[in-house]
Coordinates of C-alpha atoms in Angstrom, one line a residue:
X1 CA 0.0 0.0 0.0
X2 CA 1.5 3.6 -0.5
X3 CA 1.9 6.3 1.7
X4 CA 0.1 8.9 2.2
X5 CA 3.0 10.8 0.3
X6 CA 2.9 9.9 -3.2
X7 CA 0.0 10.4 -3.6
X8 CA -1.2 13.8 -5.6
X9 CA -1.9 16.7 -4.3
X10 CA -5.0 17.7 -6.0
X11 CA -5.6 21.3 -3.7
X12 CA -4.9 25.0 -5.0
X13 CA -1.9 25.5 -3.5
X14 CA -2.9 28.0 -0.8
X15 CA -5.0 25.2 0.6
X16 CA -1.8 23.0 1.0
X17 CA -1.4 22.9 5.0
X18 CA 2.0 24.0 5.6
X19 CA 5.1 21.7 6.6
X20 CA 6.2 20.6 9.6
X21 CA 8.9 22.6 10.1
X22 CA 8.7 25.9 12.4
X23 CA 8.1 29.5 10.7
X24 CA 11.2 30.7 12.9
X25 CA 13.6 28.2 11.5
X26 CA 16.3 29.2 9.4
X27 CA 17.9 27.0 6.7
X28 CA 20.8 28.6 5.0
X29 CA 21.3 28.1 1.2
X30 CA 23.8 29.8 -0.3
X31 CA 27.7 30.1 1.1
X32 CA 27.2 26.8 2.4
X33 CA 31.3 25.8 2.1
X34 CA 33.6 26.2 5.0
X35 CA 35.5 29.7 5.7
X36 CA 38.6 29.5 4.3
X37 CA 41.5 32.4 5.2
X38 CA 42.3 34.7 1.9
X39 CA 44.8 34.1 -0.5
X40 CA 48.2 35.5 0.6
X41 CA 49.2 38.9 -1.3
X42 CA 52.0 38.3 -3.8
X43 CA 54.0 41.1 -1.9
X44 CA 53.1 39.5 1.1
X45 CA 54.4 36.2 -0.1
X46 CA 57.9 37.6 -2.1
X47 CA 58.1 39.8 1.5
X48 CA 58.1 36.6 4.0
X49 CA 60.5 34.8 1.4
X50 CA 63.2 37.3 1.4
X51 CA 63.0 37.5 5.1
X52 CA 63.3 33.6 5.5
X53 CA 66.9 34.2 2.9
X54 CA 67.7 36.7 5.0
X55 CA 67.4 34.7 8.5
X56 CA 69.1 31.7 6.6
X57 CA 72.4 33.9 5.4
X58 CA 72.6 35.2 9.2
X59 CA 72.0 38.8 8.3
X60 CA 69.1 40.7 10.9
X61 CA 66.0 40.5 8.9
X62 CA 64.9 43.9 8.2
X63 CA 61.4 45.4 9.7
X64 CA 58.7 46.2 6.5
X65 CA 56.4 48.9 7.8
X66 CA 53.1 49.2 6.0
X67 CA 52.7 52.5 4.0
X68 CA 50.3 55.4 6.2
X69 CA 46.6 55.5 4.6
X70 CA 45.2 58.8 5.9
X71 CA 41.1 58.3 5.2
X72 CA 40.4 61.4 5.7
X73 CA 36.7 60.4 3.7
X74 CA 35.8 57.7 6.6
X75 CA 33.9 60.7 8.6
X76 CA 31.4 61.1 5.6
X77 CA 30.0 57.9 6.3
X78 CA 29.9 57.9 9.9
X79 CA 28.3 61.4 9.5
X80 CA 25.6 59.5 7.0
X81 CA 24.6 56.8 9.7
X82 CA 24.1 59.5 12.6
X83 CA 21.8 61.3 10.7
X84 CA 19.8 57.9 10.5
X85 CA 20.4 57.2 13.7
X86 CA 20.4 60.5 15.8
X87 CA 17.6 61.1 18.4
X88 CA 17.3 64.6 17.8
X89 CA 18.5 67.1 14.2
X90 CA 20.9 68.5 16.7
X91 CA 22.4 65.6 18.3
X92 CA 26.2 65.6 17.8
X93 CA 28.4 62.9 20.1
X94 CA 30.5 64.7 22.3
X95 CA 33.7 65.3 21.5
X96 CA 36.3 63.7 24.0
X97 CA 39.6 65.0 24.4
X98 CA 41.6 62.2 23.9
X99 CA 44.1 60.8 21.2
X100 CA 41.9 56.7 20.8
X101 CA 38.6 58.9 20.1
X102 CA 39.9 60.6 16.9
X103 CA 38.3 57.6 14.9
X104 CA 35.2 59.1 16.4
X105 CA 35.7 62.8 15.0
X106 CA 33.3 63.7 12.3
X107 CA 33.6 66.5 9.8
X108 CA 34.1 70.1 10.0
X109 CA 30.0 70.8 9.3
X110 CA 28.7 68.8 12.6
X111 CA 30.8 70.9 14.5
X112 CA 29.8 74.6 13.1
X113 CA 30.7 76.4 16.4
X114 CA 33.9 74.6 16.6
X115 CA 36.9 75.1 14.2
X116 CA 39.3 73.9 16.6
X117 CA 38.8 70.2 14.8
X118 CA 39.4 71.7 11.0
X119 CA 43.7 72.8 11.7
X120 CA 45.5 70.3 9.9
X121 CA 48.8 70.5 12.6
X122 CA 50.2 66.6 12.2
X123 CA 52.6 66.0 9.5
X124 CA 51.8 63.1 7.3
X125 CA 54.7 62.5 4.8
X126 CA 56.7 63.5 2.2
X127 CA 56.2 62.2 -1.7
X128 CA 60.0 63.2 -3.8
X129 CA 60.0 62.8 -7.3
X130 CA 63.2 60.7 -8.3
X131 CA 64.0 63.8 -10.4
X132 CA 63.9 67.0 -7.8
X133 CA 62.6 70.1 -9.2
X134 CA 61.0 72.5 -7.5
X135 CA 57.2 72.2 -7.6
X136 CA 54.8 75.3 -8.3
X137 CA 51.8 74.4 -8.0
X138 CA 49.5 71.9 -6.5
X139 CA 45.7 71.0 -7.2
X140 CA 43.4 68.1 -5.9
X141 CA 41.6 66.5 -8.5
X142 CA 37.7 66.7 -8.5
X143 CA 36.4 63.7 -7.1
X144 CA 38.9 64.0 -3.8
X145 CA 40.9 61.0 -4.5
X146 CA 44.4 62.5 -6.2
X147 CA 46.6 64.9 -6.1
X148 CA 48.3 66.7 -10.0
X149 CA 51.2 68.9 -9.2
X150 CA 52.8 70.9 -11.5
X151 CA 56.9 71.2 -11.7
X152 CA 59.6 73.9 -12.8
X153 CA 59.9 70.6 -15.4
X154 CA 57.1 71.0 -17.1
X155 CA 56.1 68.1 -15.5
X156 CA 52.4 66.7 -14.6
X157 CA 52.8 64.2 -11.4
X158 CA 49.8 62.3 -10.1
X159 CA 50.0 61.3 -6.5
X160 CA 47.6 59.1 -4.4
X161 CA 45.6 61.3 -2.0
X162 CA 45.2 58.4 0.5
X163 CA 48.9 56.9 0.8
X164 CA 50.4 59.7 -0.8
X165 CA 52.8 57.2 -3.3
X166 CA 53.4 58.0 -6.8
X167 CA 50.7 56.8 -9.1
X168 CA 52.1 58.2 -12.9
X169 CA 53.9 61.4 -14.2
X170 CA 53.4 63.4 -18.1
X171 CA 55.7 65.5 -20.0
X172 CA 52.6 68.3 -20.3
X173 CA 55.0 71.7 -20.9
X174 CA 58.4 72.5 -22.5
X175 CA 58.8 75.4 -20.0
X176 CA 58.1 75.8 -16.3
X177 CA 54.0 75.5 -15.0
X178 CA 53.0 78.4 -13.6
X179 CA 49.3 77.6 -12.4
X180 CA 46.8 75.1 -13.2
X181 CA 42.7 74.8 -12.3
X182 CA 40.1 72.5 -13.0
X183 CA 36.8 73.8 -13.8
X184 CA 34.0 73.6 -11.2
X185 CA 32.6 70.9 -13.2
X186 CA 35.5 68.7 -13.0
X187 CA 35.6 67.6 -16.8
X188 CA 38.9 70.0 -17.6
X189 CA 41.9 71.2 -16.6
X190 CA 43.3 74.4 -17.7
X191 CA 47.3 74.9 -17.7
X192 CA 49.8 78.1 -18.6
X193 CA 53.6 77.9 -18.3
X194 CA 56.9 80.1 -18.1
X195 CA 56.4 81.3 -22.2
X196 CA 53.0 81.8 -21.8
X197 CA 51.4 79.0 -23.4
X198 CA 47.7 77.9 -22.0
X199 CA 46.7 74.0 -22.6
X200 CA 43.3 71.9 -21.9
X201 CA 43.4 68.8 -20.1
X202 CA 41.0 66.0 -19.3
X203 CA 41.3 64.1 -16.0
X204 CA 42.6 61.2 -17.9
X205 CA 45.3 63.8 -18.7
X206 CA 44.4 63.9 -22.1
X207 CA 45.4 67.3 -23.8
X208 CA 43.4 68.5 -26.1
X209 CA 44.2 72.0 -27.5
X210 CA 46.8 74.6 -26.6
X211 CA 47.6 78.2 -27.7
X212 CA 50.4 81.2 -27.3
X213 CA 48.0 82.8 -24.5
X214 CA 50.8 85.6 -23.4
X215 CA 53.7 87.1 -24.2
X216 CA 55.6 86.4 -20.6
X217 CA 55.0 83.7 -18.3
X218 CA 51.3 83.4 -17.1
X219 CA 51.0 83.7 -13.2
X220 CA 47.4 83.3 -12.3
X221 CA 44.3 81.5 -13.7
X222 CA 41.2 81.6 -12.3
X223 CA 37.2 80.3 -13.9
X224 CA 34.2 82.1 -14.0
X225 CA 31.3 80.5 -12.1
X226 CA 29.4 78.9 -15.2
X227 CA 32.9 77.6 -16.8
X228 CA 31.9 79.8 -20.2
X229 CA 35.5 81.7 -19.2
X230 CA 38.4 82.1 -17.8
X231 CA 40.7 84.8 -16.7
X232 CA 44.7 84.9 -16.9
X233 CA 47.6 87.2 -15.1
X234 CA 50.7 87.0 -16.7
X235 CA 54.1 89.3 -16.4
X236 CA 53.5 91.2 -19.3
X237 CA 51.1 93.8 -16.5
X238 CA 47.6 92.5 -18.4
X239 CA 44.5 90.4 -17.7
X240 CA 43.1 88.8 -20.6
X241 CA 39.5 86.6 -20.2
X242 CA 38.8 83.9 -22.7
X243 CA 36.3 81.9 -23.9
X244 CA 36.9 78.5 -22.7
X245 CA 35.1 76.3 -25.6
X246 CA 36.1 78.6 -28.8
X247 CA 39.6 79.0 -26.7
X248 CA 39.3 82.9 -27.8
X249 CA 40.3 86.1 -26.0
X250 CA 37.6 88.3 -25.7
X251 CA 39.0 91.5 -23.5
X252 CA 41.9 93.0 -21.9
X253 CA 42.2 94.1 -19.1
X254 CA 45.0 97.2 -18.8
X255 CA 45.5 99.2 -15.7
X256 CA 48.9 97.6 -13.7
X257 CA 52.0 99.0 -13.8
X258 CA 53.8 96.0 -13.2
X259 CA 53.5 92.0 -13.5
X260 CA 50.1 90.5 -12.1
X261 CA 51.3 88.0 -10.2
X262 CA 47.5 86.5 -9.5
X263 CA 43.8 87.1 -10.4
X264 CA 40.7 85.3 -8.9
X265 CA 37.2 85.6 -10.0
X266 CA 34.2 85.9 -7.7
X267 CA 32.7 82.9 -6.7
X268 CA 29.2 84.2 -7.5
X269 CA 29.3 87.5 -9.7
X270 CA 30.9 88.8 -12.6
X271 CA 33.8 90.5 -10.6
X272 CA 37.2 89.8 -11.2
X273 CA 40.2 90.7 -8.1
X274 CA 43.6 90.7 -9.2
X275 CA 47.2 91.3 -7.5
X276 CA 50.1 93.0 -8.6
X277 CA 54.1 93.9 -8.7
X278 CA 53.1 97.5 -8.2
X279 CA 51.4 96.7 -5.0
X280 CA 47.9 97.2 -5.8
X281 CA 45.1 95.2 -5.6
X282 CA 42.2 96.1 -8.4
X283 CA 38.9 95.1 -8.9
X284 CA 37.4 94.8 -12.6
X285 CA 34.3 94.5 -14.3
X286 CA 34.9 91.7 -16.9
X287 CA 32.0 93.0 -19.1
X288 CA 33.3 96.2 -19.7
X289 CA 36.9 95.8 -18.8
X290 CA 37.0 98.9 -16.3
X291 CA 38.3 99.0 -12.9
X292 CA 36.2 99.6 -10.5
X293 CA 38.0 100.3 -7.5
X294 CA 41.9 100.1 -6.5
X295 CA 43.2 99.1 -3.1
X296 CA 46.6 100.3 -2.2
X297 CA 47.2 98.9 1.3
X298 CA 50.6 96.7 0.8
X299 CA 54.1 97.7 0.8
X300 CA 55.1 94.8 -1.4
X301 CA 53.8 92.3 -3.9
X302 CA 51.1 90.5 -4.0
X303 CA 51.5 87.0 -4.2
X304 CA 48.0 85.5 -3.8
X305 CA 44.6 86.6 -3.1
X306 CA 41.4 84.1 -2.2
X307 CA 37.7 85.0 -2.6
X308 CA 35.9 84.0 1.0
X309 CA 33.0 81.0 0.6
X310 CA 30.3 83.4 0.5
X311 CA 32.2 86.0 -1.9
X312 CA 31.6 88.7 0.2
X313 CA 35.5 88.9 1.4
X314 CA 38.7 88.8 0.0
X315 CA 41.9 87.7 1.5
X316 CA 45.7 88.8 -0.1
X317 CA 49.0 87.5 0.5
X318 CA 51.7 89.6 -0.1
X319 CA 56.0 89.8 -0.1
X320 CA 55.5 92.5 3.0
X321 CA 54.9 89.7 5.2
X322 CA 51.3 90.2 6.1
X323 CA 47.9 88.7 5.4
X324 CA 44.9 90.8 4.9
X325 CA 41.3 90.9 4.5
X326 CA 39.0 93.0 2.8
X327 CA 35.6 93.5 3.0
X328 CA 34.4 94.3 0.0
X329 CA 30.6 95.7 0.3
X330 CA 32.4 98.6 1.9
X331 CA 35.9 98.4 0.5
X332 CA 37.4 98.3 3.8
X333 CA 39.9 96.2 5.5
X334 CA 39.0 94.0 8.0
X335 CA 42.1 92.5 9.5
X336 CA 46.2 92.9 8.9
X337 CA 47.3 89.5 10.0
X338 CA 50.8 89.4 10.9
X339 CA 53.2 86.4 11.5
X340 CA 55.2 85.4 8.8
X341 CA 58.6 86.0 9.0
X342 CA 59.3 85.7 5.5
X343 CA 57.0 86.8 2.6
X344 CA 53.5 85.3 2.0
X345 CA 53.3 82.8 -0.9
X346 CA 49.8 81.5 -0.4
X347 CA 46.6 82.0 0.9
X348 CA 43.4 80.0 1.3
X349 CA 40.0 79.7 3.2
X350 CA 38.6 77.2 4.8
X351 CA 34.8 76.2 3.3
X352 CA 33.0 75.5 6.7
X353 CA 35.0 77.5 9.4
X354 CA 36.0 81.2 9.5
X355 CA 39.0 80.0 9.4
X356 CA 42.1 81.4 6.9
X357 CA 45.7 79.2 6.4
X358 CA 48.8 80.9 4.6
X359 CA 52.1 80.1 3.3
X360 CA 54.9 81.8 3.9
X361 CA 58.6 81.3 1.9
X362 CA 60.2 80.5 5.5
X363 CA 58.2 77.3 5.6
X364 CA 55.5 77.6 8.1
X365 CA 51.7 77.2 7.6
X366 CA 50.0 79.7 10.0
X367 CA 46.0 79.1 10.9
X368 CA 43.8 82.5 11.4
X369 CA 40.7 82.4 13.5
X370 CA 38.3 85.8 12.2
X371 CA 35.7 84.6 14.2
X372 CA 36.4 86.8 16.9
X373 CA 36.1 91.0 16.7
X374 CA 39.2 92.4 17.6
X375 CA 38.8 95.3 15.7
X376 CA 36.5 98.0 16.9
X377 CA 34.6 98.2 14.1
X378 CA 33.1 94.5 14.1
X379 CA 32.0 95.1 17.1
X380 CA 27.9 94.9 17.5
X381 CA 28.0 98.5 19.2
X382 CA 29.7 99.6 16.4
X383 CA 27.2 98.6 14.1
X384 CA 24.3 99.9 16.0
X385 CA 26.5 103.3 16.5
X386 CA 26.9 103.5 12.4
X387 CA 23.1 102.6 12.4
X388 CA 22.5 105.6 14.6
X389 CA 24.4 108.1 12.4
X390 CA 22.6 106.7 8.9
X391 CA 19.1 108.1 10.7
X392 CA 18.8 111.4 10.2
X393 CA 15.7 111.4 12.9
X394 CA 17.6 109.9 15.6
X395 CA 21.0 111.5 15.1
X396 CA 21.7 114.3 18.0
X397 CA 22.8 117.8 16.7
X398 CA 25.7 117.4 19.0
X399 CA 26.7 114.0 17.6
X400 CA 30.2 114.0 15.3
X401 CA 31.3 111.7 12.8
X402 CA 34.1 111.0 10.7
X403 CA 34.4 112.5 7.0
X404 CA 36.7 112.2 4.4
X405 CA 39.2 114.7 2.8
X406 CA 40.4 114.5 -0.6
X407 CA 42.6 111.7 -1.8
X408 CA 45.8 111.5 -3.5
X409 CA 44.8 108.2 -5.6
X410 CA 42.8 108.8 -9.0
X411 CA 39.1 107.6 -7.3
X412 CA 37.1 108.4 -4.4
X413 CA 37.8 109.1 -0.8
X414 CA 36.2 106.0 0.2
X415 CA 39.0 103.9 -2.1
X416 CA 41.8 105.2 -0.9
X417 CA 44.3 103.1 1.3
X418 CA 45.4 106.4 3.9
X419 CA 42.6 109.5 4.0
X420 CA 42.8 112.0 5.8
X421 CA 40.5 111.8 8.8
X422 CA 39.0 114.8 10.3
X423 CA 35.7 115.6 12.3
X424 CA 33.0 118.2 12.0
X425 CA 29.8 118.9 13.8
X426 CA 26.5 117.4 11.8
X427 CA 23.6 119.5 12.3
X428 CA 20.6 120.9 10.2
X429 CA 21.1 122.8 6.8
X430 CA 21.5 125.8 8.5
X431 CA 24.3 124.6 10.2
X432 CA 26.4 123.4 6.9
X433 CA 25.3 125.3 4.4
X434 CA 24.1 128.6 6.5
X435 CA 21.7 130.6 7.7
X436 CA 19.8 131.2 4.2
X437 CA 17.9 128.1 2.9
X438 CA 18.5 127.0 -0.8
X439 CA 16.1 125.5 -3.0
X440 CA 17.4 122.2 -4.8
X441 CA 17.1 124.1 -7.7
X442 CA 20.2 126.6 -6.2
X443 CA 21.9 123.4 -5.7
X444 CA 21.7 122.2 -9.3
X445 CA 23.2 125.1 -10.6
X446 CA 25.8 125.5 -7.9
X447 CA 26.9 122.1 -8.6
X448 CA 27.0 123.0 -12.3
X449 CA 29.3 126.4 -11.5
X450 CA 31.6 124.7 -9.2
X451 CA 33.7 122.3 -10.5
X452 CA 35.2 121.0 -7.7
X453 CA 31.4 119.5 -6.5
X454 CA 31.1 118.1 -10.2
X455 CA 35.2 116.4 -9.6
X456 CA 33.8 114.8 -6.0
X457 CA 30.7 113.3 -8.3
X458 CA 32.8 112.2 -10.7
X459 CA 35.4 110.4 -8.0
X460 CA 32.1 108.9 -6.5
X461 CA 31.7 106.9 -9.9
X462 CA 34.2 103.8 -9.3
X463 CA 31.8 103.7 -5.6
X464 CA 28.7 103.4 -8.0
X465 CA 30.2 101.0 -10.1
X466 CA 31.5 98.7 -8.1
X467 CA 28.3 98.8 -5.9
X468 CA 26.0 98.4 -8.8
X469 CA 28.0 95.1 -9.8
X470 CA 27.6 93.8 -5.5
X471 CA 23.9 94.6 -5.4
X472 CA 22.0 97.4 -7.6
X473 CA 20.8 100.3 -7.0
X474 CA 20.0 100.1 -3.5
X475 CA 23.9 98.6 -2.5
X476 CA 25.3 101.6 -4.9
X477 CA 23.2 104.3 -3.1
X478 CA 23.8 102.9 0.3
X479 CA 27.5 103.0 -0.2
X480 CA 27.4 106.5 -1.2
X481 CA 25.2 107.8 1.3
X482 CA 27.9 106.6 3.8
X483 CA 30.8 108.4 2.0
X484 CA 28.1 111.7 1.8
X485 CA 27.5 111.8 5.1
X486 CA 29.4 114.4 6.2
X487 CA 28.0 116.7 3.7
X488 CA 24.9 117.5 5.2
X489 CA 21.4 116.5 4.7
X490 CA 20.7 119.1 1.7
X491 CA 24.0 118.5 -0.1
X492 CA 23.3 114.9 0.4
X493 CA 19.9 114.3 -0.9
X494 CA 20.7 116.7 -3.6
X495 CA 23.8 113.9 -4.7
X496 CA 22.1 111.0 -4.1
X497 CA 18.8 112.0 -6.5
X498 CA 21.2 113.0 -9.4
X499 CA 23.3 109.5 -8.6
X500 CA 20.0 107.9 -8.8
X501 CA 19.2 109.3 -11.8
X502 CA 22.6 108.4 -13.3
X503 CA 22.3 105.0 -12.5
X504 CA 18.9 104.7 -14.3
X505 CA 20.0 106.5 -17.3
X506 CA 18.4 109.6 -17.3
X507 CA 21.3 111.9 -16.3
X508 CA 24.8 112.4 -17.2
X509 CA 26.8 113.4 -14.0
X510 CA 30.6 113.0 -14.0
X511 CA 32.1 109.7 -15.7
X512 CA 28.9 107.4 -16.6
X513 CA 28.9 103.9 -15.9

């Protein structure tokens, strides 16, 4: 008689009573082989064999020390899981002060108020070509993994980012490189050497065009924001911007007396920043090729500037041995950082932190902290006292405040690296202009008779420009009214309706823009 088993099952199968064996049994059915330890590495294996010829000959076997891997990407991912994981969007582990918990340190943006964890202070290694030639410039390639550096050679070298040993080397320029940049896109990499020759580059370190960019060696090289152009400083005192895919020269930029040594453009806006042999550092509008505004605060040259993340400062190295910022929505400087004991060769900003790390030719790498206000004028009374003075209704008649006398540079007041400083009473009209009120239309035609009003409006222009490239109208007219202010209220409104009507096009007042 047969079992019950063979016979057929003759149910849907959803009616089929399950088997016998428990739901929260586990049968495993793949990887069912034993464990068996890796294969040995054939470095691994050649390694042992020498040492074992080496034991057997009686010589001390010598001690291989793996190479250092610095992961400095393994934060990433433990930053990932915590925002999984976290209790709260503001959780962050705490941060113990001990050399075994650095494997717990995340990245620079989970700790925003701290920028103690961003300084790079431990030194790592050293990667030597087997040719030495000095190296002159140094870029990581866009996906974080490699370093390309550029030799007195002509030489491209390719370096591992993570064990820093060599990885392959190109012949890319007959004369010295001078600067290199990829574009924010990371698909090209632009090149100029010692004789002035600019070359394209894909990662692969294919080169694809190149062209007599210069008649001198090119210093500086610097991309727009939407990769359509590119900017160039070279020893022969010009700028020129190109167009990146028809590899054309569209403008140039005149105004240094001596070799630009570097040129940046802003992060954001069409504004170009530039540094020079002459000692000056100029801004330009790339559309028009005009200078906007000229800072003359070094006593040497100036070796690099760096835009800030948010574009809205700009840092300069220079040969005088000093560091410092500007601010540039009111063309002031900020900060003279000094430490170096040699000149400045470099400069650069840290993305999270307020943080700012130079160079200097003596070999040290000094860290800047701008987070805290020093000066007086970053102050938050400060603010509110400059506040104050901009409202006409809530300024005293006794209150003072500081205008500006005539410079010796070429623009306005507010421009100029020393003016002289004095102090004058602000009242009503009466006060400034008299005892007798004056219609605007008196004004008008003073300002018309006088030439010397008509030379302060025209001085004012390089303030309107430059404002009208930050933020429009508004920034332009805000910017003047604080170089105005001493003029008194009449004066003042009087300059800042024919400004306005300047700006939209209406008037002609001084140099237009």
């Amino acid at each position: 008689m047969a079992t019950s088993s063979t016979l057929p099952v003759l149910l849907p199968a959803k009616l089929v009573p399950p088997s016998q064996t428990p739901p929260y049994e586990w049968t495993p059915h793949k990887d069912l082989s034993t464990p068996v330890p890796p294969p040995l590495d054939d470095m691994t294996h050649e390694q042992e064999m020498a040492a074992l010829r080496q034991a057997m000959d009686g010589r001390p076997v010598k001690k291989v020390r793996p190479r250092r891997t610095v992961d400095y990407g393994g934060a990433m991912g433990r930053l990932t899981l915590l925002r999984k994981m976290r209790p709260q969007t503001t959780y962050v582990p705490y941060l113990r002060p001990a050399p075994p918990y650095i494997i717990d340190l995340l990245p620079p943006k989970a700790y925003p108020d701290n920028s103690s964890t961003s300084l790079c202070t431990k030194f790592v290694h050293t990667s030597t070509n087997k040719i030495r030639c000095p190296v002159n410039c140094v870029v990581w390639t866009p996906e974080a993994r490699r370093i390309v550096t550029g030799s007195t050679s002509g030489e491209f070298t390719l370096w591992n980012g993570l064990t820093f040993n060599f990885e392959t080397i190109l012949q890319a320029h007959d004369s010295a490189v001078r600067t290199m940049q990829f574009s924010h896109s990371g698909l090209y990499l632009a090149s100029a050497d010692q004789s002035g020759i600019i070359k394209y580059f894909q990662p692969n370190m294919n080169n694809l065009t190149a062209w007599q960019g210069h008649r001198e060696a090119i210093r500086g090289l610097s991309f727009s924001p939407d990769d359509g152009r590119f900017a160039t400083a070279s020893d022969d005192a010009t700028i020129r911007i190109w167009s990146f895919e028809e590899s054309r020269e569209e403008r140039v930029l005149t105004g240094h007396g001596w070799d630009v040594k570097c040129v940046e453009w802003h992060p954001t806006k069409g504004l170009l920043v530039s540094g020079s042999k002459d000692n000056m550092i100029k801004f330009w509008d790339p559309r028009t090729g005009t200078v906007l505004s000229t800072l003359h605060y070094h006593k040497n040259t100036i070796q690099a500037l760096a835009w800030s993340p948010d574009g809205n400062m700009v840092a300069s190295a220079s040969r005088d041995q000093t560091v410092r910022v500007f601010d540039i929505r009111a063309m002031k400087e900020l900060r003279v950082l000094k430490g170096h004991k040699k000149e400045v060769c470099s400069v650069a900003w840290h993305p999270v932190h307020p943080l700012l790390v130079s160079g200097g030719s003596e070999g040290a790498i000094l860290h800047w902290d701008l987070s805290a206000a020093s000066s007086p004028s970053l102050r938050p009374e400060s603010l509110e006292r400059l506040q104050h003075n901009l409202d006409p209704a809530r300024r005293s008649p006794k209150h003072t405040i500081p205008t500006y006398g005539p410079s010796p540079s070429t623009h306005s007041a507010i421009f100029s690296s020393q003016p002289r400083t004095t102090t004058r009473p602000v009242s009503g009209a009466a006060s400034v202009l008299g005892t007798r009120r004056r219609s605007s239309r008196e004004e008008a035609r003073n300002l018309q008779r006088y030439p010397r009003q008509m030379t302060t409006t025209t001085r004012l222009c390089p303030a309107l420009d430059l404002g009208w490239v930050l933020g429009g109208e508004r920034t332009a007219l805000m910017v003047l009214r604080m170089a105005l202010m001493g003029l008194g209220e009449t004066r003042m409104s009087l300059y800042l309706d024919l400004l306005r009507r300047t700006l939209r096009g209406r008037d002609q007042v001084g140099v237009p823009i």
